[in-house]
Amino acid sequence: MVSSVIGTGWISYKYVTSEQFKSKLMKEVMGNVSGLMPKVLDQGLPKMTGPSVPTTNIPGIPKL
C-alpha cells in the first residue's frame, strides 16, 4: 500500500514537472485567452484617464 502511494506520487510529480505537461497546459491557456483578446481589444484604450492622486495631503509622506 505504501509503495503504491509513493510510486503514484513520484509518477505524478514527474508528469507535472515535464515539458510535455507544460506545453499541454500552455496550449490550453492560450486557446482560452486568445478567444477573449479580440473582445478586450475591441473596447480599446480610454481617451483620457482620471486625475492623478494628490500626494501633498497624505500623512507620513515627506515633500520633496
mmCIF file of C-alpha atoms in Angstrom:
data_model
loop_
_atom_site.group_PDB
_atom_site.id
_atom_site.type_symbol
_atom_site.label_atom_id
_atom_site.label_comp_id
_atom_site.label_asym_id
_atom_site.label_seq_id
_atom_site.Cartn_x
_atom_site.Cartn_y
_atom_site.Cartn_z
ATOM 1 C CA MET A 1 0.000 0.000 0.000
ATOM 2 C CA VAL A 2 2.760 2.433 0.941
ATOM 3 C CA SER A 3 4.801 1.628 -2.157
ATOM 4 C CA SER A 4 1.803 2.226 -4.440
ATOM 5 C CA VAL A 5 1.159 5.633 -2.837
ATOM 6 C CA ILE A 6 4.822 6.606 -3.153
ATOM 7 C CA GLY A 7 5.000 5.313 -6.732
ATOM 8 C CA THR A 8 1.864 7.178 -7.779
ATOM 9 C CA GLY A 9 3.151 10.357 -6.142
ATOM 10 C CA TRP A 10 6.513 10.051 -7.916
ATOM 11 C CA ILE A 11 4.937 9.425 -11.322
ATOM 12 C CA SER A 12 2.521 12.340 -10.814
ATOM 13 C CA TYR A 13 5.368 14.658 -9.811
ATOM 14 C CA LYS A 14 7.431 13.647 -12.845
ATOM 15 C CA TYR A 15 4.477 14.240 -15.183
ATOM 16 C CA VAL A 16 3.605 17.648 -13.716
ATOM 17 C CA THR A 17 7.221 18.837 -13.978
ATOM 18 C CA SER A 18 7.713 17.522 -17.529
ATOM 19 C CA GLU A 19 7.953 19.645 -20.673
ATOM 20 C CA GLN A 20 5.038 17.700 -22.170
ATOM 21 C CA PHE A 21 2.727 18.837 -19.364
ATOM 22 C CA LYS A 22 3.939 22.447 -19.632
ATOM 23 C CA SER A 23 3.295 22.588 -23.371
ATOM 24 C CA LYS A 24 -0.134 20.966 -22.989
ATOM 25 C CA LEU A 25 -1.084 23.451 -20.274
ATOM 26 C CA MET A 26 0.191 26.441 -22.292
ATOM 27 C CA LYS A 27 -1.815 25.356 -25.350
ATOM 28 C CA GLU A 28 -4.942 25.108 -23.203
ATOM 29 C CA VAL A 29 -4.398 28.511 -21.591
ATOM 30 C CA MET A 30 -3.524 30.258 -24.866
ATOM 31 C CA GLY A 31 -6.597 28.750 -26.529
ATOM 32 C CA ASN A 32 -8.837 30.194 -23.832
ATOM 33 C CA VAL A 33 -7.095 33.576 -23.698
ATOM 34 C CA SER A 34 -6.968 34.097 -27.461
ATOM 35 C CA GLY A 35 -10.757 33.849 -27.592
ATOM 36 C CA LEU A 36 -11.053 36.689 -25.083
ATOM 37 C CA MET A 37 -8.466 39.028 -26.590
ATOM 38 C CA PRO A 38 -10.499 40.331 -29.572
ATOM 39 C CA LYS A 39 -13.317 41.348 -27.221
ATOM 40 C CA VAL A 40 -10.919 43.247 -24.973
ATOM 41 C CA LEU A 41 -9.114 44.884 -27.881
ATOM 42 C CA ASP A 42 -12.394 45.999 -29.480
ATOM 43 C CA GLN A 43 -13.122 48.112 -26.419
ATOM 44 C CA GLY A 44 -9.848 49.955 -26.956
ATOM 45 C CA LEU A 45 -7.943 52.165 -24.600
ATOM 46 C CA PRO A 46 -9.621 55.084 -22.866
ATOM 47 C CA LYS A 47 -9.157 58.525 -24.420
ATOM 48 C CA MET A 48 -8.334 60.056 -21.058
ATOM 49 C CA THR A 49 -7.665 58.745 -17.584
ATOM 50 C CA GLY A 50 -8.806 60.287 -14.341
ATOM 51 C CA PRO A 51 -6.903 62.949 -12.438
ATOM 52 C CA SER A 52 -3.751 61.984 -10.602
ATOM 53 C CA VAL A 53 -3.891 61.315 -6.887
ATOM 54 C CA PRO A 54 -2.556 64.287 -4.902
ATOM 55 C CA THR A 55 0.281 63.270 -2.612
ATOM 56 C CA THR A 56 0.522 66.521 -0.651
ATOM 57 C CA ASN A 57 -2.197 65.655 1.873
ATOM 58 C CA ILE A 58 -1.119 62.080 2.679
ATOM 59 C CA PRO A 59 0.384 61.927 6.189
ATOM 60 C CA GLY A 60 3.746 60.254 6.537
ATOM 61 C CA ILE A 61 4.992 61.035 3.029
ATOM 62 C CA PRO A 62 7.656 63.751 3.068
ATOM 63 C CA LYS A 63 7.551 66.547 0.493
ATOM 64 C CA LEU A 64 10.464 66.500 -1.890
#
